[in-house]
PDB file of C-alpha atoms in Angstrom:
ATOM      1  CA  UNK A   1      98.676 -32.607-112.665  1.00 81.00           C
ATOM      2  CA  UNK A   2      97.330 -36.045-112.022  1.00 84.00           C
ATOM      3  CA  UNK A   3      95.520 -38.606-109.951  1.00 87.00           C
ATOM      4  CA  UNK A   4      96.556 -41.849-108.284  1.00 86.00           C
ATOM      5  CA  UNK A   5      94.432 -44.813-107.313  1.00 87.00           C
ATOM      6  CA  UNK A   6      96.097 -47.006-104.706  1.00 83.00           C
ATOM      7  CA  UNK A   7      93.047 -49.260-104.422  1.00 87.00           C
ATOM      8  CA  UNK A   8      94.120 -51.047-107.627  1.00 86.00           C
ATOM      9  CA  UNK A   9      97.019 -53.490-107.795  1.00 84.00           C
ATOM     10  CA  UNK A  10      99.281 -52.247-109.231  1.00 83.00           C
ATOM     11  CA  UNK A  11      98.307 -48.627-108.567  1.00 84.00           C
ATOM     12  CA  UNK A  12      96.679 -46.699-111.414  1.00 88.00           C
ATOM     13  CA  UNK A  13      97.810 -43.243-112.465  1.00 88.00           C
ATOM     14  CA  UNK A  14      96.708 -40.479-114.781  1.00 90.00           C
ATOM     15  CA  UNK A  15      99.019 -37.509-115.225  1.00 86.00           C
ATOM     16  CA  UNK A  16      99.518 -34.585-117.554  1.00 85.00           C
ATOM     17  CA  UNK A  17     102.768 -32.690-117.551  1.00 80.00           C
ATOM     18  CA  UNK A  18     104.806 -30.322-119.686  1.00 74.00           C
ATOM     19  CA  UNK A  19     108.501 -30.786-120.291  1.00 65.00           C
ATOM     20  CA  UNK A  20     110.688 -27.913-121.510  1.00 66.00           C
ATOM     21  CA  UNK A  21     112.798 -30.428-123.498  1.00 62.00           C
ATOM     22  CA  UNK A  22     109.693 -31.169-125.593  1.00 61.00           C
ATOM     23  CA  UNK A  23     108.877 -27.509-126.176  1.00 66.00           C
ATOM     24  CA  UNK A  24     106.516 -27.346-123.219  1.00 67.00           C
ATOM     25  CA  UNK A  25     104.051 -29.535-125.090  1.00 74.00           C
ATOM     26  CA  UNK A  26     101.709 -31.365-122.692  1.00 80.00           C
ATOM     27  CA  UNK A  27     102.074 -35.116-122.285  1.00 86.00           C
ATOM     28  CA  UNK A  28      99.340 -37.454-121.045  1.00 90.00           C
ATOM     29  CA  UNK A  29     100.530 -40.532-119.170  1.00 89.00           C
ATOM     30  CA  UNK A  30      98.237 -43.233-117.830  1.00 92.00           C
ATOM     31  CA  UNK A  31      99.032 -46.464-116.050  1.00 90.00           C
ATOM     32  CA  UNK A  32      96.116 -48.898-115.931  1.00 93.00           C
ATOM     33  CA  UNK A  33      96.339 -52.611-115.051  1.00 91.00           C
ATOM     34  CA  UNK A  34     100.129 -52.357-115.188  1.00 86.00           C
ATOM     35  CA  UNK A  35     100.167 -51.023-118.778  1.00 88.00           C
ATOM     36  CA  UNK A  36     101.624 -47.598-119.621  1.00 88.00           C
ATOM     37  CA  UNK A  37      99.776 -45.378-122.109  1.00 92.00           C
ATOM     38  CA  UNK A  38     101.740 -42.366-123.329  1.00 90.00           C
ATOM     39  CA  UNK A  39     100.404 -39.495-125.453  1.00 91.00           C
ATOM     40  CA  UNK A  40     103.206 -37.109-126.423  1.00 86.00           C
ATOM     41  CA  UNK A  41     101.061 -34.740-128.478  1.00 85.00           C
ATOM     42  CA  UNK A  42     102.371 -34.119-131.999  1.00 82.00           C
ATOM     43  CA  UNK A  43     105.195 -36.636-131.503  1.00 83.00           C
ATOM     44  CA  UNK A  44     102.611 -39.429-131.096  1.00 86.00           C
ATOM     45  CA  UNK A  45     100.101 -37.775-133.487  1.00 88.00           C
ATOM     46  CA  UNK A  46      97.952 -36.931-130.435  1.00 89.00           C
ATOM     47  CA  UNK A  47      97.343 -40.644-129.831  1.00 93.00           C
ATOM     48  CA  UNK A  48      98.515 -42.952-127.064  1.00 94.00           C
ATOM     49  CA  UNK A  49     101.311 -45.475-127.398  1.00 91.00           C
ATOM     50  CA  UNK A  50     100.666 -48.646-125.393  1.00 91.00           C
ATOM     51  CA  UNK A  51     103.812 -49.815-123.585  1.00 86.00           C
ATOM     52  CA  UNK A  52     104.675 -52.871-121.526  1.00 79.00           C
ATOM     53  CA  UNK A  53     106.558 -51.395-118.551  1.00 75.00           C
ATOM     54  CA  UNK A  54     108.508 -54.628-117.988  1.00 70.00           C
ATOM     55  CA  UNK A  55     109.813 -54.941-121.560  1.00 64.00           C
ATOM     56  CA  UNK A  56     113.446 -53.845-121.308  1.00 62.00           C
ATOM     57  CA  UNK A  57     113.770 -54.181-125.098  1.00 58.00           C
ATOM     58  CA  UNK A  58     110.851 -51.808-125.614  1.00 56.00           C
ATOM     59  CA  UNK A  59     111.415 -48.502-127.419  1.00 54.00           C
ATOM     60  CA  UNK A  60     111.533 -46.529-124.161  1.00 55.00           C
ATOM     61  CA  UNK A  61     113.384 -49.213-122.190  1.00 49.00           C
ATOM     62  CA  UNK A  62     112.265 -50.818-118.960  1.00 48.00           C
ATOM     63  CA  UNK A  63     109.521 -48.682-117.408  1.00 53.00           C
ATOM     64  CA  UNK A  64     108.869 -51.193-114.615  1.00 52.00           C
ATOM     65  CA  UNK A  65     110.160 -48.727-112.031  1.00 55.00           C
ATOM     66  CA  UNK A  66     107.459 -46.251-113.077  1.00 56.00           C
ATOM     67  CA  UNK A  67     104.752 -47.952-111.050  1.00 56.00           C
ATOM     68  CA  UNK A  68     107.101 -48.337-108.070  1.00 57.00           C
ATOM     69  CA  UNK A  69     107.971 -44.641-108.265  1.00 57.00           C
ATOM     70  CA  UNK A  70     104.257 -43.819-107.871  1.00 57.00           C
ATOM     71  CA  UNK A  71     104.280 -45.391-104.407  1.00 57.00           C
ATOM     72  CA  UNK A  72     105.703 -42.844-101.937  1.00 57.00           C
ATOM     73  CA  UNK A  73     106.685 -45.563 -99.454  1.00 55.00           C
ATOM     74  CA  UNK A  74     108.759 -47.359-102.105  1.00 61.00           C
ATOM     75  CA  UNK A  75     110.344 -44.065-103.153  1.00 61.00           C
ATOM     76  CA  UNK A  76     111.369 -43.443 -99.547  1.00 62.00           C
ATOM     77  CA  UNK A  77     112.756 -46.995 -99.345  1.00 64.00           C
ATOM     78  CA  UNK A  78     115.009 -46.124-102.299  1.00 66.00           C
ATOM     79  CA  UNK A  79     116.143 -42.853-100.681  1.00 67.00           C
ATOM     80  CA  UNK A  80     116.373 -44.060 -97.048  1.00 70.00           C
ATOM     81  CA  UNK A  81     120.041 -45.065 -97.145  1.00 75.00           C
ATOM     82  CA  UNK A  82     120.947 -41.773 -98.778  1.00 79.00           C
ATOM     83  CA  UNK A  83     119.458 -39.392 -96.220  1.00 81.00           C
ATOM     84  CA  UNK A  84     122.487 -37.301 -95.293  1.00 86.00           C
ATOM     85  CA  UNK A  85     120.583 -34.584 -93.452  1.00 91.00           C
ATOM     86  CA  UNK A  86     116.975 -33.999 -92.404  1.00 91.00           C
ATOM     87  CA  UNK A  87     116.131 -30.707 -90.702  1.00 95.00           C
ATOM     88  CA  UNK A  88     112.773 -29.788 -89.197  1.00 96.00           C
ATOM     89  CA  UNK A  89     112.172 -26.251 -90.471  1.00 97.00           C
ATOM     90  CA  UNK A  90     108.862 -25.867 -88.632  1.00 97.00           C
ATOM     91  CA  UNK A  91     105.179 -25.360 -89.234  1.00 97.00           C
ATOM     92  CA  UNK A  92     104.105 -23.261 -92.199  1.00 96.00           C
ATOM     93  CA  UNK A  93     100.825 -22.220 -93.750  1.00 94.00           C
ATOM     94  CA  UNK A  94     100.405 -23.591 -97.302  1.00 89.00           C
ATOM     95  CA  UNK A  95      97.131 -23.040 -99.153  1.00 87.00           C
ATOM     96  CA  UNK A  96      95.314 -22.425 -95.872  1.00 91.00           C
ATOM     97  CA  UNK A  97      96.624 -25.618 -94.244  1.00 92.00           C
ATOM     98  CA  UNK A  98      99.229 -25.850 -91.472  1.00 96.00           C
ATOM     99  CA  UNK A  99     101.976 -28.175 -92.686  1.00 96.00           C
ATOM    100  CA  UNK A 100     105.267 -29.362 -91.218  1.00 97.00           C
ATOM    101  CA  UNK A 101     108.242 -28.329 -93.362  1.00 97.00           C
ATOM    102  CA  UNK A 102     111.423 -30.430 -93.606  1.00 95.00           C
ATOM    103  CA  UNK A 103     114.638 -29.655 -95.508  1.00 94.00           C
ATOM    104  CA  UNK A 104     116.344 -32.830 -96.746  1.00 90.00           C
ATOM    105  CA  UNK A 105     119.747 -33.575 -98.267  1.00 89.00           C
ATOM    106  CA  UNK A 106     120.188 -36.917-100.014  1.00 84.00           C
ATOM    107  CA  UNK A 107     123.567 -38.441-100.900  1.00 86.00           C
ATOM    108  CA  UNK A 108     122.685 -40.153-104.177  1.00 81.00           C
ATOM    109  CA  UNK A 109     125.832 -42.312-104.054  1.00 82.00           C
ATOM    110  CA  UNK A 110     124.245 -44.135-101.103  1.00 80.00           C
ATOM    111  CA  UNK A 111     120.866 -44.815-102.683  1.00 73.00           C
ATOM    112  CA  UNK A 112     119.530 -48.337-102.942  1.00 62.00           C
ATOM    113  CA  UNK A 113     117.023 -49.721-105.376  1.00 57.00           C
ATOM    114  CA  UNK A 114     116.983 -49.890-109.155  1.00 50.00           C
ATOM    115  CA  UNK A 115     119.932 -48.098-110.757  1.00 50.00           C
ATOM    116  CA  UNK A 116     117.633 -46.678-113.450  1.00 50.00           C
ATOM    117  CA  UNK A 117     115.985 -44.464-110.838  1.00 54.00           C
ATOM    118  CA  UNK A 118     119.299 -42.911-109.785  1.00 58.00           C
ATOM    119  CA  UNK A 119     121.125 -42.725-113.121  1.00 62.00           C
ATOM    120  CA  UNK A 120     122.113 -39.179-114.042  1.00 67.00           C
ATOM    121  CA  UNK A 121     121.410 -37.685-110.616  1.00 70.00           C
ATOM    122  CA  UNK A 122     123.892 -35.248-109.062  1.00 77.00           C
ATOM    123  CA  UNK A 123     125.913 -36.481-106.063  1.00 82.00           C
ATOM    124  CA  UNK A 124     123.535 -34.730-103.672  1.00 82.00           C
ATOM    125  CA  UNK A 125     119.907 -33.703-103.933  1.00 82.00           C
ATOM    126  CA  UNK A 126     118.349 -31.015-101.808  1.00 85.00           C
ATOM    127  CA  UNK A 127     114.633 -30.851-101.389  1.00 86.00           C
ATOM    128  CA  UNK A 128     111.927 -29.510 -99.160  1.00 92.00           C
ATOM    129  CA  UNK A 129     108.938 -31.520 -97.982  1.00 91.00           C
ATOM    130  CA  UNK A 130     105.748 -30.293 -96.382  1.00 93.00           C
ATOM    131  CA  UNK A 131     103.698 -32.964 -94.590  1.00 93.00           C
ATOM    132  CA  UNK A 132     100.139 -32.779 -93.318  1.00 93.00           C
ATOM    133  CA  UNK A 133      99.005 -33.863 -89.845  1.00 93.00           C
ATOM    134  CA  UNK A 134      98.768 -37.480 -91.096  1.00 92.00           C
ATOM    135  CA  UNK A 135     102.395 -37.400 -92.370  1.00 89.00           C
ATOM    136  CA  UNK A 136     101.285 -37.378 -96.010  1.00 87.00           C
ATOM    137  CA  UNK A 137     103.331 -35.385 -98.489  1.00 87.00           C
ATOM    138  CA  UNK A 138     101.416 -32.269 -99.506  1.00 89.00           C
ATOM    139  CA  UNK A 139     104.224 -30.404-101.212  1.00 89.00           C
ATOM    140  CA  UNK A 140     107.721 -31.245-102.420  1.00 87.00           C
ATOM    141  CA  UNK A 141     110.268 -29.009-104.114  1.00 89.00           C
ATOM    142  CA  UNK A 142     113.480 -30.601-105.382  1.00 83.00           C
ATOM    143  CA  UNK A 143     116.611 -29.090-106.915  1.00 77.00           C
ATOM    144  CA  UNK A 144     118.095 -31.729-109.231  1.00 69.00           C
ATOM    145  CA  UNK A 145     121.144 -29.689-110.244  1.00 69.00           C
ATOM    146  CA  UNK A 146     121.779 -29.758-113.982  1.00 69.00           C
ATOM    147  CA  UNK A 147     118.641 -31.873-114.510  1.00 66.00           C
ATOM    148  CA  UNK A 148     116.456 -28.952-113.400  1.00 71.00           C
ATOM    149  CA  UNK A 149     113.944 -28.698-110.601  1.00 76.00           C
ATOM    150  CA  UNK A 150     110.671 -30.333-109.712  1.00 78.00           C
ATOM    151  CA  UNK A 151     107.748 -28.989-107.728  1.00 80.00           C
ATOM    152  CA  UNK A 152     104.779 -31.119-106.748  1.00 81.00           C
ATOM    153  CA  UNK A 153     101.673 -30.566-104.656  1.00 84.00           C
ATOM    154  CA  UNK A 154      99.365 -33.373-103.614  1.00 84.00           C
ATOM    155  CA  UNK A 155      95.815 -33.014-102.370  1.00 83.00           C
ATOM    156  CA  UNK A 156      92.467 -34.720-102.448  1.00 86.00           C
ATOM    157  CA  UNK A 157      93.583 -37.705-100.406  1.00 86.00           C
ATOM    158  CA  UNK A 158      90.811 -40.274 -99.989  1.00 87.00           C
ATOM    159  CA  UNK A 159      88.669 -38.641-102.692  1.00 90.00           C
ATOM    160  CA  UNK A 160      87.358 -41.108-105.289  1.00 91.00           C
ATOM    161  CA  UNK A 161      89.039 -41.091-108.704  1.00 91.00           C
ATOM    162  CA  UNK A 162      88.339 -42.863-111.977  1.00 92.00           C
ATOM    163  CA  UNK A 163      91.350 -43.728-114.107  1.00 93.00           C
ATOM    164  CA  UNK A 164      90.749 -45.508-117.380  1.00 95.00           C
ATOM    165  CA  UNK A 165      92.821 -46.694-120.291  1.00 95.00           C
ATOM    166  CA  UNK A 166      92.259 -44.665-123.443  1.00 96.00           C
ATOM    167  CA  UNK A 167      89.746 -46.139-125.908  1.00 96.00           C
ATOM    168  CA  UNK A 168      91.228 -48.354-128.652  1.00 95.00           C
ATOM    169  CA  UNK A 169      90.478 -45.610-131.207  1.00 95.00           C
ATOM    170  CA  UNK A 170      92.995 -43.391-129.387  1.00 95.00           C
ATOM    171  CA  UNK A 171      95.823 -45.962-129.337  1.00 94.00           C
ATOM    172  CA  UNK A 172      98.428 -45.942-132.124  1.00 91.00           C
ATOM    173  CA  UNK A 173     101.300 -48.261-132.982  1.00 84.00           C
ATOM    174  CA  UNK A 174     104.741 -47.066-132.034  1.00 81.00           C
ATOM    175  CA  UNK A 175     106.716 -45.918-135.082  1.00 75.00           C
ATOM    176  CA  UNK A 176     109.375 -48.403-136.221  1.00 64.00           C
ATOM    177  CA  UNK A 177     112.173 -45.914-135.506  1.00 53.00           C
ATOM    178  CA  UNK A 178     111.255 -45.890-131.815  1.00 47.00           C
TER     179      UNK A 178
END
């Protein structure tokens, strides 16, 4: 669950998510003024680590692609050369809204863009997209093979959001072992 603000440059993001690999523990990720703030619950003592997304020697590597991945047009630029098949499934009702459903197959060996965004992907990805009447993604479901699956719904386009960095009292130093 999260919010994006494309009126800032670079875009700002606030997102909470659970990852089975971390025991389903919620994570809080924020990107403000190009800085990544990551709260991994007990792993980060419920505080945020402050990360420079462009520091490839950082403990989590180069996160510079994170802000690019938040921009759907840049994501499609990365996938454009890999579109192997796009099928119009038709109109469907989703949460009371009529959306246009597409089934897409991507050949990941043909993808362009940063290699970090494609590393570890299966040879093909199959996903379903539902677009609103302004061609904005409202729902996406992706099967990533052995990496699992991802489901995302987007809503509240053009609604105001406030995304802020955590207060200094909530920021902790990364442990030396990271």
